[in-house]
């Protein structure tokens, strides 16, 4: 992830509970994540969509205006080279869209609900992906 995001440092994620089926213990490191915003997020997203051939399904979008997709192997990512120490791994890309004013519902003091008209719908998120990212929705 650090190579794909131009030097950003990833954060380890840990198991929250014990699951003997997957041989997980609480606190065991199970993954990593990076949060990107602004121009760096747009650049990464465009490269990740090239790995998906600029095509997403309608089921990739949820009701709140978010969308997610998976890249099967990191070598599909433009500019990534195979590293034998890592082997083959894929990753998920999750995109959260929101309008200005969403902070009202997230703040601690005097929080309030965001109105229905101010939230991003599934259709608006699909329109954003089509217009700004040149994505084909199947």
PDB file of C-alpha atoms in Angstrom:
ATOM      1  CA  UNK A   1       0.000   0.000   0.000  1.00  0.00           C
ATOM      2  CA  UNK A   2       2.843   2.367   0.740  1.00  0.00           C
ATOM      3  CA  UNK A   3       4.234   1.878  -2.781  1.00  0.00           C
ATOM      4  CA  UNK A   4       0.846   2.335  -4.427  1.00  0.00           C
ATOM      5  CA  UNK A   5       0.006   5.540  -2.528  1.00  0.00           C
ATOM      6  CA  UNK A   6       3.324   7.324  -3.118  1.00  0.00           C
ATOM      7  CA  UNK A   7       4.819   6.983   0.341  1.00  0.00           C
ATOM      8  CA  UNK A   8       1.788   7.279   2.633  1.00  0.00           C
ATOM      9  CA  UNK A   9       2.196   5.129   5.735  1.00  0.00           C
ATOM     10  CA  UNK A  10      -0.470   2.442   6.255  1.00  0.00           C
ATOM     11  CA  UNK A  11      -2.112   1.717   9.592  1.00  0.00           C
ATOM     12  CA  UNK A  12      -2.472  -1.871  10.824  1.00  0.00           C
ATOM     13  CA  UNK A  13      -5.941  -3.166  11.598  1.00  0.00           C
ATOM     14  CA  UNK A  14      -6.444  -5.694  14.388  1.00  0.00           C
ATOM     15  CA  UNK A  15      -9.038  -8.374  15.105  1.00  0.00           C
ATOM     16  CA  UNK A  16     -11.753  -7.128  17.445  1.00  0.00           C
ATOM     17  CA  UNK A  17     -12.870 -10.533  18.670  1.00  0.00           C
ATOM     18  CA  UNK A  18     -11.774 -14.141  18.751  1.00  0.00           C
ATOM     19  CA  UNK A  19     -12.822 -16.394  15.859  1.00  0.00           C
ATOM     20  CA  UNK A  20     -11.482 -19.959  16.045  1.00  0.00           C
ATOM     21  CA  UNK A  21     -12.717 -20.844  12.544  1.00  0.00           C
ATOM     22  CA  UNK A  22     -10.269 -18.370  10.986  1.00  0.00           C
ATOM     23  CA  UNK A  23      -7.676 -18.898  13.769  1.00  0.00           C
ATOM     24  CA  UNK A  24      -8.018 -15.292  14.946  1.00  0.00           C
ATOM     25  CA  UNK A  25      -7.295 -13.969  18.390  1.00  0.00           C
ATOM     26  CA  UNK A  26      -8.334 -10.588  19.705  1.00  0.00           C
ATOM     27  CA  UNK A  27      -5.651  -8.029  18.880  1.00  0.00           C
ATOM     28  CA  UNK A  28      -4.039 -10.091  16.105  1.00  0.00           C
ATOM     29  CA  UNK A  29      -3.044  -7.917  13.091  1.00  0.00           C
ATOM     30  CA  UNK A  30      -5.262  -8.863  10.127  1.00  0.00           C
ATOM     31  CA  UNK A  31      -4.895  -6.054   7.588  1.00  0.00           C
ATOM     32  CA  UNK A  32      -3.905  -2.490   6.847  1.00  0.00           C
ATOM     33  CA  UNK A  33      -5.579   0.658   5.598  1.00  0.00           C
ATOM     34  CA  UNK A  34      -4.790   4.147   4.332  1.00  0.00           C
ATOM     35  CA  UNK A  35      -7.072   7.182   4.282  1.00  0.00           C
ATOM     36  CA  UNK A  36      -6.628   9.489   1.309  1.00  0.00           C
ATOM     37  CA  UNK A  37      -8.309  12.845   0.742  1.00  0.00           C
ATOM     38  CA  UNK A  38      -8.257  15.520  -1.913  1.00  0.00           C
ATOM     39  CA  UNK A  39      -6.035  15.334  -4.976  1.00  0.00           C
ATOM     40  CA  UNK A  40      -4.066  12.290  -3.798  1.00  0.00           C
ATOM     41  CA  UNK A  41      -7.333  10.383  -3.368  1.00  0.00           C
ATOM     42  CA  UNK A  42      -8.452  11.332  -6.880  1.00  0.00           C
ATOM     43  CA  UNK A  43      -5.137  10.209  -8.418  1.00  0.00           C
ATOM     44  CA  UNK A  44      -5.230   6.882  -6.560  1.00  0.00           C
ATOM     45  CA  UNK A  45      -8.878   6.336  -7.490  1.00  0.00           C
ATOM     46  CA  UNK A  46      -8.225   6.952 -11.186  1.00  0.00           C
ATOM     47  CA  UNK A  47      -5.380   4.400 -11.159  1.00  0.00           C
ATOM     48  CA  UNK A  48      -7.500   1.865  -9.261  1.00  0.00           C
ATOM     49  CA  UNK A  49     -10.340   2.295 -11.757  1.00  0.00           C
ATOM     50  CA  UNK A  50      -7.912   1.646 -14.622  1.00  0.00           C
ATOM     51  CA  UNK A  51      -7.179  -1.703 -12.928  1.00  0.00           C
ATOM     52  CA  UNK A  52     -10.951  -2.366 -13.033  1.00  0.00           C
ATOM     53  CA  UNK A  53     -11.102  -1.233 -16.696  1.00  0.00           C
ATOM     54  CA  UNK A  54     -13.254   1.768 -15.691  1.00  0.00           C
ATOM     55  CA  UNK A  55     -16.303  -0.442 -15.130  1.00  0.00           C
ATOM     56  CA  UNK A  56     -18.361  -0.805 -11.935  1.00  0.00           C
ATOM     57  CA  UNK A  57     -21.608  -2.611 -11.194  1.00  0.00           C
ATOM     58  CA  UNK A  58     -24.711  -0.987  -9.738  1.00  0.00           C
ATOM     59  CA  UNK A  59     -24.329  -3.268  -6.735  1.00  0.00           C
ATOM     60  CA  UNK A  60     -21.024  -1.529  -5.897  1.00  0.00           C
ATOM     61  CA  UNK A  61     -23.028   1.544  -4.781  1.00  0.00           C
ATOM     62  CA  UNK A  62     -25.008   1.769  -1.536  1.00  0.00           C
ATOM     63  CA  UNK A  63     -27.964   3.965  -0.497  1.00  0.00           C
ATOM     64  CA  UNK A  64     -25.776   6.529   1.292  1.00  0.00           C
ATOM     65  CA  UNK A  65     -23.739   7.470  -1.784  1.00  0.00           C
ATOM     66  CA  UNK A  66     -20.673   5.345  -1.058  1.00  0.00           C
ATOM     67  CA  UNK A  67     -19.116   2.841  -3.409  1.00  0.00           C
ATOM     68  CA  UNK A  68     -16.514   0.117  -3.122  1.00  0.00           C
ATOM     69  CA  UNK A  69     -14.742  -2.284  -5.433  1.00  0.00           C
ATOM     70  CA  UNK A  70     -11.897  -4.756  -5.297  1.00  0.00           C
ATOM     71  CA  UNK A  71      -8.681  -5.011  -7.281  1.00  0.00           C
ATOM     72  CA  UNK A  72      -7.805  -8.709  -7.695  1.00  0.00           C
ATOM     73  CA  UNK A  73      -4.012  -8.383  -7.753  1.00  0.00           C
ATOM     74  CA  UNK A  74      -1.855  -5.387  -6.942  1.00  0.00           C
ATOM     75  CA  UNK A  75       0.135  -5.847 -10.176  1.00  0.00           C
ATOM     76  CA  UNK A  76      -3.016  -4.824 -12.115  1.00  0.00           C
ATOM     77  CA  UNK A  77      -2.486  -1.353 -10.651  1.00  0.00           C
ATOM     78  CA  UNK A  78      -0.686   0.911 -13.182  1.00  0.00           C
ATOM     79  CA  UNK A  79       2.989   1.337 -12.315  1.00  0.00           C
ATOM     80  CA  UNK A  80       3.116  -1.529  -9.787  1.00  0.00           C
ATOM     81  CA  UNK A  81       5.786  -4.178 -10.209  1.00  0.00           C
ATOM     82  CA  UNK A  82       5.722  -7.727  -8.882  1.00  0.00           C
ATOM     83  CA  UNK A  83       7.625  -8.222  -5.636  1.00  0.00           C
ATOM     84  CA  UNK A  84       8.374 -11.889  -4.763  1.00  0.00           C
ATOM     85  CA  UNK A  85       8.572 -11.093  -1.023  1.00  0.00           C
ATOM     86  CA  UNK A  86       4.948  -9.904  -1.026  1.00  0.00           C
ATOM     87  CA  UNK A  87       3.538 -12.529  -3.454  1.00  0.00           C
ATOM     88  CA  UNK A  88       0.054 -11.854  -4.860  1.00  0.00           C
ATOM     89  CA  UNK A  89      -2.446  -9.796  -2.919  1.00  0.00           C
ATOM     90  CA  UNK A  90      -5.548  -7.900  -3.851  1.00  0.00           C
ATOM     91  CA  UNK A  91      -7.138  -4.991  -2.050  1.00  0.00           C
ATOM     92  CA  UNK A  92     -10.441  -3.205  -1.653  1.00  0.00           C
ATOM     93  CA  UNK A  93     -11.054   0.452  -2.443  1.00  0.00           C
ATOM     94  CA  UNK A  94     -13.856   2.145  -0.493  1.00  0.00           C
ATOM     95  CA  UNK A  95     -15.017   5.648  -1.441  1.00  0.00           C
ATOM     96  CA  UNK A  96     -17.191   7.785   0.855  1.00  0.00           C
ATOM     97  CA  UNK A  97     -18.917  10.770  -0.686  1.00  0.00           C
ATOM     98  CA  UNK A  98     -20.469  13.574   1.357  1.00  0.00           C
ATOM     99  CA  UNK A  99     -21.587  17.162   0.927  1.00  0.00           C
ATOM    100  CA  UNK A 100     -20.430  20.076   3.006  1.00  0.00           C
ATOM    101  CA  UNK A 101     -22.495  20.221   6.175  1.00  0.00           C
ATOM    102  CA  UNK A 102     -22.276  16.518   7.064  1.00  0.00           C
ATOM    103  CA  UNK A 103     -20.152  17.471  10.059  1.00  0.00           C
ATOM    104  CA  UNK A 104     -23.370  18.631  11.763  1.00  0.00           C
ATOM    105  CA  UNK A 105     -24.365  14.991  12.258  1.00  0.00           C
ATOM    106  CA  UNK A 106     -20.875  13.883  13.359  1.00  0.00           C
ATOM    107  CA  UNK A 107     -19.895  16.550  15.882  1.00  0.00           C
ATOM    108  CA  UNK A 108     -20.147  15.900  19.619  1.00  0.00           C
ATOM    109  CA  UNK A 109     -21.894  19.047  20.762  1.00  0.00           C
ATOM    110  CA  UNK A 110     -25.232  20.104  19.291  1.00  0.00           C
ATOM    111  CA  UNK A 111     -25.311  17.354  16.687  1.00  0.00           C
ATOM    112  CA  UNK A 112     -28.352  17.275  14.424  1.00  0.00           C
ATOM    113  CA  UNK A 113     -29.713  15.086  11.685  1.00  0.00           C
ATOM    114  CA  UNK A 114     -28.867  15.866   8.081  1.00  0.00           C
ATOM    115  CA  UNK A 115     -31.972  16.268   5.937  1.00  0.00           C
ATOM    116  CA  UNK A 116     -32.924  13.801   3.230  1.00  0.00           C
ATOM    117  CA  UNK A 117     -32.357  16.320   0.458  1.00  0.00           C
ATOM    118  CA  UNK A 118     -28.839  17.042   1.677  1.00  0.00           C
ATOM    119  CA  UNK A 119     -27.693  13.398   1.720  1.00  0.00           C
ATOM    120  CA  UNK A 120     -26.116  11.822  -1.344  1.00  0.00           C
ATOM    121  CA  UNK A 121     -28.295   9.174  -2.966  1.00  0.00           C
ATOM    122  CA  UNK A 122     -27.233   6.139  -4.967  1.00  0.00           C
ATOM    123  CA  UNK A 123     -28.194   7.823  -8.256  1.00  0.00           C
ATOM    124  CA  UNK A 124     -26.159  10.945  -7.435  1.00  0.00           C
ATOM    125  CA  UNK A 125     -23.115   8.837  -6.551  1.00  0.00           C
ATOM    126  CA  UNK A 126     -23.441   6.915  -9.813  1.00  0.00           C
ATOM    127  CA  UNK A 127     -23.733  10.224 -11.685  1.00  0.00           C
ATOM    128  CA  UNK A 128     -20.604  11.521  -9.945  1.00  0.00           C
ATOM    129  CA  UNK A 129     -18.673   8.398 -10.927  1.00  0.00           C
ATOM    130  CA  UNK A 130     -19.845   8.658 -14.548  1.00  0.00           C
ATOM    131  CA  UNK A 131     -19.201  12.391 -14.965  1.00  0.00           C
ATOM    132  CA  UNK A 132     -16.030  12.970 -12.928  1.00  0.00           C
ATOM    133  CA  UNK A 133     -14.270   9.598 -13.133  1.00  0.00           C
ATOM    134  CA  UNK A 134     -15.470   8.412 -16.576  1.00  0.00           C
ATOM    135  CA  UNK A 135     -16.753   5.134 -15.138  1.00  0.00           C
ATOM    136  CA  UNK A 136     -18.987   2.786 -17.094  1.00  0.00           C
ATOM    137  CA  UNK A 137     -21.770   1.381 -14.894  1.00  0.00           C
ATOM    138  CA  UNK A 138     -23.069  -2.038 -15.866  1.00  0.00           C
TER     139      UNK A 138
END
